[in-house]
Coordinates of C-alpha atoms and ligand atoms in Angstrom, one line a residue:
M226 CA -42.9 8.9 41.5
T227 CA -43.8 12.5 41.5
T228 CA -46.6 12.8 38.9
G229 CA -44.7 15.5 37.1
T230 CA -42.2 13.0 35.6
A231 CA -44.9 10.6 34.3
I232 CA -44.9 10.4 30.5
R233 CA -47.9 12.2 29.2
T234 CA -47.5 12.0 25.4
V235 CA -45.6 9.8 23.0
E236 CA -45.1 11.0 19.4
V237 CA -43.5 9.3 16.5
L238 CA -42.2 11.8 14.0
V239 CA -41.3 10.8 10.5
S240 CA -39.6 13.4 8.3
S241 CA -37.4 13.5 5.3
P242 CA -35.3 16.7 5.0
D243 CA -32.2 15.4 3.3
R244 CA -33.2 11.8 4.0
N245 CA -35.7 9.9 6.1
F246 CA -35.6 10.2 9.9
V247 CA -37.7 8.6 12.6
T248 CA -37.8 10.6 15.8
L249 CA -39.5 9.7 19.1
R250 CA -40.7 12.6 21.3
L251 CA -41.7 11.9 24.9
T252 CA -43.3 14.7 27.0
T253 CA -43.8 14.5 30.7
E254 CA -46.7 15.8 32.8
D255 CA -44.4 18.7 33.7
G256 CA -43.8 19.5 30.0
V257 CA -40.2 18.2 29.8
V258 CA -39.5 16.9 26.3
G259 CA -37.1 14.1 25.4
L260 CA -36.0 13.1 21.9
G261 CA -34.8 9.7 20.7
D262 CA -33.6 8.6 17.2
A263 CA -35.3 5.5 15.7
T264 CA -34.0 5.8 12.2
L265 CA -33.2 2.5 10.4
N266 CA -32.0 3.2 6.9
G267 CA -34.3 1.8 4.3
R268 CA -36.7 0.3 6.8
E269 CA -37.9 3.4 8.6
L270 CA -41.6 2.7 8.7
S271 CA -41.2 -0.6 10.4
V272 CA -39.6 1.0 13.5
A273 CA -42.2 3.8 13.4
S274 CA -45.0 1.2 13.5
Y275 CA -43.2 -0.8 16.3
L276 CA -43.1 2.4 18.3
K277 CA -46.6 3.7 17.5
D278 CA -48.5 0.4 17.6
H279 CA -46.6 -1.6 20.3
V280 CA -44.5 0.7 22.5
A281 CA -46.3 4.1 22.8
P282 CA -49.4 2.6 24.7
L283 CA -47.0 1.0 27.3
L284 CA -45.2 4.3 27.9
V285 CA -48.0 6.6 28.8
G286 CA -48.1 7.1 32.6
R287 CA -44.7 5.5 33.2
D288 CA -42.1 7.4 35.3
A289 CA -39.6 8.9 32.8
H290 CA -36.9 8.5 35.4
R291 CA -37.0 4.7 35.4
I292 CA -34.6 4.2 32.5
E293 CA -33.1 0.8 33.3
D294 CA -36.5 -0.6 34.3
T295 CA -38.1 0.7 31.1
W296 CA -35.3 -0.8 29.0
Q297 CA -35.7 -4.2 30.6
Y298 CA -39.5 -4.0 30.3
L299 CA -39.3 -3.4 26.6
Y300 CA -36.5 -5.9 25.9
R301 CA -37.7 -8.8 28.1
G302 CA -41.3 -7.9 27.9
A303 CA -41.5 -8.3 24.2
Y304 CA -40.4 -11.9 24.5
W305 CA -39.0 -11.6 20.9
R306 CA -35.6 -10.3 21.5
R307 CA -32.9 -8.5 19.5
G308 CA -33.1 -7.5 15.8
P309 CA -32.5 -4.1 14.2
V310 CA -36.2 -3.0 14.3
T311 CA -36.7 -3.9 18.0
M312 CA -33.4 -2.5 19.1
A313 CA -33.8 0.8 17.2
A314 CA -37.2 1.3 18.9
I315 CA -35.8 0.5 22.3
A316 CA -32.9 2.9 21.6
A317 CA -35.2 5.7 20.8
V318 CA -37.1 5.3 24.1
D319 CA -33.8 5.0 26.1
V320 CA -32.2 8.1 24.6
A321 CA -35.4 10.2 25.0
L322 CA -35.5 9.1 28.7
W323 CA -31.9 10.1 29.2
D324 CA -32.6 13.5 27.5
I325 CA -35.5 14.0 30.0
K326 CA -33.5 13.0 33.0
A327 CA -30.6 15.3 32.1
K328 CA -33.0 18.2 31.5
V329 CA -34.7 17.6 34.8
A330 CA -31.3 17.6 36.5
G331 CA -30.4 20.8 34.5
L332 CA -27.2 19.2 33.2
P333 CA -25.8 18.2 29.8
L334 CA -26.2 14.5 29.5
Y335 CA -22.5 13.7 29.6
Q336 CA -22.5 14.9 33.2
L337 CA -24.9 12.1 34.2
L338 CA -22.7 9.5 32.4
G339 CA -19.7 10.4 34.7
G340 CA -18.6 13.8 33.3
A341 CA -16.0 14.7 30.7
S342 CA -13.0 12.4 30.3
R343 CA -11.5 14.5 27.5
L344 CA -11.7 17.9 25.7
G345 CA -13.7 16.5 22.8
A346 CA -14.2 13.5 20.6
L347 CA -11.7 13.0 17.8
A348 CA -13.8 12.8 14.6
Y349 CA -13.0 11.2 11.2
G350 CA -14.5 12.4 8.0
H351 CA -15.3 10.6 4.7
A352 CA -12.9 11.4 1.8
S353 CA -13.5 9.7 -1.5
G354 CA -12.8 9.9 -5.2
R355 CA -13.1 8.1 -8.5
D356 CA -9.4 8.5 -9.0
L357 CA -6.4 9.7 -7.1
P358 CA -6.6 13.4 -8.0
E359 CA -10.3 13.5 -7.0
L360 CA -9.5 11.6 -3.8
F361 CA -6.6 14.0 -2.9
D362 CA -8.9 17.0 -3.4
S363 CA -11.4 15.4 -1.1
I364 CA -8.8 14.7 1.6
R365 CA -7.6 18.3 1.3
H366 CA -11.1 19.5 1.6
H367 CA -11.6 17.5 4.8
L368 CA -8.3 18.7 6.2
G369 CA -9.4 22.3 5.4
Q370 CA -12.6 21.7 7.5
G371 CA -10.4 20.7 10.5
F372 CA -10.6 16.9 10.3
K373 CA -7.6 15.2 12.0
A374 CA -8.5 11.7 10.8
I375 CA -9.8 10.6 7.3
R376 CA -11.6 7.6 5.9
V377 CA -10.4 6.8 2.4
Q378 CA -12.7 5.1 -0.2
T379 CA -12.2 5.0 -4.0
S380 CA -13.6 3.6 -7.1
V381 CA -12.2 0.3 -8.4
P382 CA -11.1 0.0 -12.0
G383 CA -13.7 -2.0 -14.0
L384 CA -16.6 -1.4 -11.5
N385 CA -19.3 1.1 -12.1
A386 CA -20.4 2.0 -8.6
V387 CA -18.7 1.2 -5.4
Y388 CA -19.7 1.8 -1.8
G389 CA -18.4 5.0 -0.3
V390 CA -17.5 7.1 -3.3
A391 CA -19.4 10.4 -3.4
A392 CA -18.3 11.5 -6.8
Q393 CA -20.1 8.7 -8.5
R394 CA -23.3 10.7 -7.9
T395 CA -22.5 14.1 -9.1
S396 CA -26.1 14.6 -10.1
T397 CA -26.9 15.3 -6.5
G398 CA -24.2 17.9 -6.2
A399 CA -23.1 16.1 -3.0
R400 CA -19.5 16.2 -4.0
Y401 CA -17.9 15.2 -0.7
D402 CA -20.7 13.7 1.3
Y403 CA -21.3 10.1 0.4
E404 CA -25.0 9.2 0.9
P405 CA -25.8 5.6 0.1
A406 CA -29.6 5.5 0.4
Q407 CA -31.4 6.7 -2.7
R408 CA -34.9 7.9 -3.0
T409 CA -36.0 5.2 -5.4
V410 CA -39.0 2.8 -5.2
V411 CA -36.7 -0.2 -5.6
P412 CA -33.0 -0.4 -4.6
A413 CA -30.4 0.7 -7.0
E414 CA -27.9 -2.0 -8.0
E415 CA -24.2 -1.8 -7.8
D416 CA -21.5 -4.2 -9.1
W417 CA -18.6 -5.9 -7.3
D418 CA -15.5 -7.9 -7.9
T419 CA -13.4 -8.7 -4.8
R420 CA -10.2 -9.6 -6.7
S421 CA -10.1 -6.2 -8.5
Y422 CA -10.7 -4.5 -5.2
L423 CA -8.0 -6.4 -3.4
R424 CA -5.5 -5.5 -6.1
H425 CA -6.5 -1.8 -6.2
V426 CA -6.8 -0.7 -2.6
P427 CA -3.2 -1.1 -1.4
T428 CA -2.0 1.1 -4.4
V429 CA -4.4 3.8 -3.2
F430 CA -3.1 3.8 0.3
E431 CA 0.5 3.8 -0.9
A432 CA -0.3 6.9 -3.0
V433 CA -2.1 8.6 -0.1
R434 CA 0.8 8.0 2.3
N435 CA 3.2 9.4 -0.3
E436 CA 1.2 12.5 -0.7
F437 CA 0.1 13.2 2.9
G438 CA 2.9 11.6 4.9
P439 CA 3.0 9.1 7.8
E440 CA 1.1 11.0 10.6
L441 CA -2.4 11.4 9.3
P442 CA -4.7 8.7 10.8
L443 CA -6.3 6.9 7.8
L444 CA -9.3 4.6 7.9
H445 CA -11.0 2.3 5.4
D446 CA -14.3 0.5 5.2
G447 CA -14.4 -2.9 3.6
H448 CA -18.2 -2.9 4.0
H449 CA -18.7 -6.6 4.7
R450 CA -17.5 -7.8 1.3
M451 CA -14.6 -10.2 1.9
T452 CA -14.2 -13.8 3.0
P453 CA -12.0 -14.3 6.1
I454 CA -8.9 -15.2 4.0
Q455 CA -9.5 -12.3 1.6
A456 CA -9.8 -10.0 4.6
A457 CA -6.6 -11.4 6.0
K458 CA -4.8 -10.7 2.7
L459 CA -6.0 -7.1 2.6
G460 CA -5.1 -6.5 6.2
K461 CA -1.6 -7.8 5.5
A462 CA -1.2 -5.8 2.3
L463 CA -2.2 -2.6 4.1
E464 CA 0.2 -3.0 7.0
P465 CA 2.9 -0.8 5.5
Y466 CA 0.4 2.1 5.4
D467 CA -0.4 2.0 9.1
L468 CA -4.2 2.2 9.1
F469 CA -6.1 3.5 12.1
W470 CA -8.5 0.7 11.3
L471 CA -9.9 -1.6 8.6
E472 CA -13.7 -1.7 9.1
D473 CA -16.2 -4.5 8.4
C474 CA -13.7 -6.6 6.6
T475 CA -16.1 -9.6 6.7
P476 CA -19.9 -9.8 7.3
A477 CA -19.1 -10.9 10.9
E478 CA -22.3 -12.6 11.7
N479 CA -19.8 -15.4 12.0
Q480 CA -17.8 -14.0 14.8
E481 CA -15.3 -16.9 14.6
A482 CA -14.2 -15.8 11.1
L483 CA -12.3 -13.0 12.8
R484 CA -9.9 -15.5 14.4
L485 CA -8.6 -16.3 11.0
V486 CA -8.2 -12.7 10.0
R487 CA -6.5 -11.9 13.3
Q488 CA -3.9 -14.7 12.9
H489 CA -2.6 -13.0 9.8
T490 CA -2.6 -9.3 10.2
T491 CA -1.8 -6.5 12.7
T492 CA -4.0 -4.0 10.9
P493 CA -6.5 -2.9 13.6
L494 CA -10.1 -4.1 13.0
A495 CA -13.4 -2.3 13.6
I496 CA -16.7 -4.1 13.4
G497 CA -20.3 -3.7 14.5
E498 CA -22.4 -1.1 12.7
V499 CA -25.1 -3.6 11.8
F500 CA -24.9 -5.4 15.2
N501 CA -27.6 -4.7 17.7
T502 CA -26.8 -6.3 21.0
V503 CA -23.8 -7.4 23.1
W504 CA -24.4 -11.0 22.0
D505 CA -23.2 -10.0 18.5
Y506 CA -19.9 -9.1 20.1
Q507 CA -19.5 -11.8 22.7
T508 CA -16.8 -13.9 21.0
I509 CA -15.0 -11.1 19.3
I510 CA -14.6 -9.0 22.4
R511 CA -13.8 -11.8 24.8
E512 CA -11.2 -13.2 22.3
Q513 CA -9.8 -9.7 21.5
L514 CA -10.5 -10.2 17.8
I515 CA -11.4 -6.6 17.2
D516 CA -9.9 -3.2 18.3
Y517 CA -13.0 -0.9 17.9
V518 CA -16.7 -1.3 18.5
R519 CA -18.6 0.3 15.7
S520 CA -22.2 0.2 17.1
A521 CA -24.5 3.2 16.9
V522 CA -26.4 4.3 19.9
T523 CA -29.5 4.2 17.6
H524 CA -29.1 0.6 16.5
T525 CA -28.0 -1.0 19.7
G526 CA -30.7 -0.3 22.2
G527 CA -29.6 3.2 23.2
I528 CA -27.1 4.7 25.7
T529 CA -27.9 2.2 28.4
A530 CA -27.0 -0.8 26.3
L531 CA -24.1 0.6 24.3
R532 CA -22.5 1.8 27.6
K533 CA -22.6 -1.8 28.8
I534 CA -21.0 -3.1 25.6
L535 CA -18.3 -0.5 25.8
D536 CA -17.6 -1.3 29.4
F537 CA -17.3 -5.0 28.5
A538 CA -14.9 -4.0 25.6
A539 CA -12.8 -1.8 28.0
Q540 CA -11.8 -4.9 30.0
Y541 CA -10.0 -6.0 26.8
Q542 CA -8.5 -2.6 25.8
I543 CA -11.0 -2.4 22.9
K544 CA -12.2 1.1 22.2
S545 CA -15.2 2.9 20.8
G546 CA -15.7 3.9 17.2
I547 CA -19.3 4.9 17.3
H548 CA -21.2 4.8 14.0
G549 CA -22.0 8.3 12.7
P550 CA -23.2 8.3 9.1
T551 CA -26.0 10.7 8.0
D552 CA -28.6 8.0 8.6
I553 CA -28.0 8.5 12.3
S554 CA -30.1 11.6 13.0
P555 CA -28.7 14.6 14.9
V556 CA -30.5 13.2 18.0
G557 CA -28.6 9.9 17.6
M558 CA -25.3 11.8 17.0
A559 CA -25.8 13.9 20.1
A560 CA -26.3 10.8 22.2
A561 CA -23.1 9.4 20.7
L562 CA -21.2 12.6 21.5
H563 CA -22.2 12.6 25.2
L564 CA -21.1 9.0 25.5
D565 CA -17.8 9.8 23.6
L566 CA -17.0 12.5 26.1
A567 CA -17.7 10.5 29.2
I568 CA -16.3 7.0 28.6
H569 CA -12.7 6.1 29.3
N570 CA -12.2 3.8 26.3
F571 CA -13.0 6.3 23.6
G572 CA -11.4 5.6 20.3
I573 CA -12.8 7.8 17.5
Q574 CA -16.2 9.2 16.3
E575 CA -17.4 8.9 12.7
Y576 CA -18.7 12.3 11.5
M577 CA -20.5 12.7 8.2
Q578 CA -22.0 16.1 8.1
H579 CA -25.8 16.5 7.8
G580 CA -27.2 18.7 5.1
A581 CA -28.8 22.1 5.6
R582 CA -32.4 20.9 5.6
T583 CA -31.6 18.3 8.3
N584 CA -30.0 21.1 10.4
E585 CA -33.1 23.2 9.9
V586 CA -35.4 20.4 11.4
F587 CA -33.0 19.4 14.2
Q588 CA -31.4 22.4 15.9
Q589 CA -28.2 21.3 17.6
S590 CA -25.7 22.6 20.1
F591 CA -22.6 20.5 19.3
T592 CA -19.4 22.1 18.1
F593 CA -16.6 20.9 15.8
T594 CA -13.3 22.6 16.7
D595 CA -9.7 21.5 15.8
G596 CA -10.9 18.1 14.7
L597 CA -12.8 17.5 18.0
L598 CA -16.6 17.2 18.4
H599 CA -18.2 18.4 21.6
P600 CA -21.9 18.0 22.5
G601 CA -22.3 21.4 24.1
E602 CA -23.5 22.5 27.5
Q603 CA -27.3 22.7 27.1
P604 CA -29.3 20.5 29.6
G605 CA -30.1 17.1 28.0
L606 CA -28.9 16.1 24.6
G607 CA -28.9 19.6 23.3
V608 CA -31.1 19.0 20.3
T609 CA -34.6 20.4 19.5
Y610 CA -37.0 19.3 16.8
D611 CA -38.7 22.0 14.7
D612 CA -42.2 20.7 13.7
D613 CA -42.8 23.5 11.3
A614 CA -39.6 22.9 9.4
A615 CA -40.2 19.2 9.4
A616 CA -43.8 19.6 7.9
A617 CA -42.2 20.6 4.6
Y618 CA -40.4 17.3 4.3
E619 CA -42.7 14.3 4.0
Y620 CA -41.4 10.7 4.1
Q621 CA -40.2 9.4 0.8
P622 CA -39.4 5.7 0.1
A623 CA -35.6 5.2 -0.1
Y624 CA -33.4 2.2 -0.2
L625 CA -29.8 1.2 0.3
P626 CA -28.3 -0.3 -2.9
V627 CA -28.1 -4.0 -3.6
N628 CA -24.8 -5.5 -4.8
R629 CA -24.2 -8.0 -7.6
L630 CA -21.1 -9.8 -8.8
Q631 CA -20.4 -9.5 -12.5
D632 CA -22.2 -12.8 -13.2
G633 CA -25.3 -11.5 -11.5
T634 CA -24.9 -13.2 -8.1
V635 CA -26.2 -11.1 -5.2
H636 CA -23.3 -10.2 -3.0
D637 CA -23.0 -8.4 0.4
W638 CA -23.4 -4.7 -0.1
Ligands
LIG104 O1 -23.2 2.2 4.8 O2 -24.9 3.8 7.5 O3 -19.2 3.4 8.1 N1 -20.2 3.7 7.6 C1 -21.0 3.0 6.8 C2 -22.3 3.7 6.4 C3 -23.4 2.6 6.1 C4 -24.7 3.3 6.2 C5 -25.9 2.3 5.9 O4 -27.1 2.8 6.2 O5 -20.7 1.9 6.5 O6 -22.1 4.5 5.4
LIG105 CO1 -19.2 1.2 7.8

């Protein structure tokens, strides 16, 4: 090792511009800076502590170039494997090391991952509405912004607040950007009824197809709420509307549940935003029970680990659909975009746009043109962190909602 690439400082930065973010900043003896995203929505400080208390002391003096070795050292070395907190912490280190390596090479990160396989990454945006007119407005708004694929979520008659519908929270003024975490000291509660949902959703997709025609790729997120047989029923009911994918139809910790869903429907399935290692995918990839891998770089141990999952998936013609909500920081999004550009089995990239305050803290070089995202040509990830801007936005407790059935039973959110 040349001493210049030894890690000199490790900083864990917590800021809350539009929402909470945990960012890892590594600096080498030569002064090269690498950023990693360690944000775990609603549990941010646990990852910050994991990094500060248990990882930072192990990194100082290590050669920043040894990415694979550092990954294995942190994963195997902890003895306690997997889990969202551990894997978000490892991801932050991994992405920061890739950022450093690419900067030392003087290349945008995607060049180190094999170079560009496409012009850019097809992105989908989040349209939503309480009723059809509001939903149609939101779809038109996204089409106007250049989106070529749209996720569709709506309210369900009889329910007060449903996952994915921005307009339910008009007080924030965030008309089109659905932001589930709320800055409250205890989680907000939402209500749920699967039968009402199953009756309503196909009527919404029928209306959207009638209005916008057969070409537009449409996606939908079931957000872990159905049993396998309910998911099978929904997939079947949505077949006439030719979805790009149905996401998280079941909680999917039980990978075998997908066998039942798969037997009944040809609607493509996407799963994995809450998964954190390849082991969560072992059965569903090998048995070809899904079509898209939904993991975020940030929650799956970084570029090193997600690349391996996607290479495994590629053997079964399963494609990527990397998670990209606003709780993935611009650093985590940039990492996703470099991977999207380089891999062969790219499917689609989720793109919820960050707010103005977030963009002030994280300066970015990505572009969004004709529906395609591109990470830009700056060496490394192409993201810088502005400490002065961040200083104005201190951490605020925030939680994802909790879901209850109408009789009060806690349900998957
Ligand atoms: O609810 O990232 O597909 N996107 C999603 C997200 C998740 C949030 C949870 O933190 O399901 O909106
Ligand atoms: Co989702």
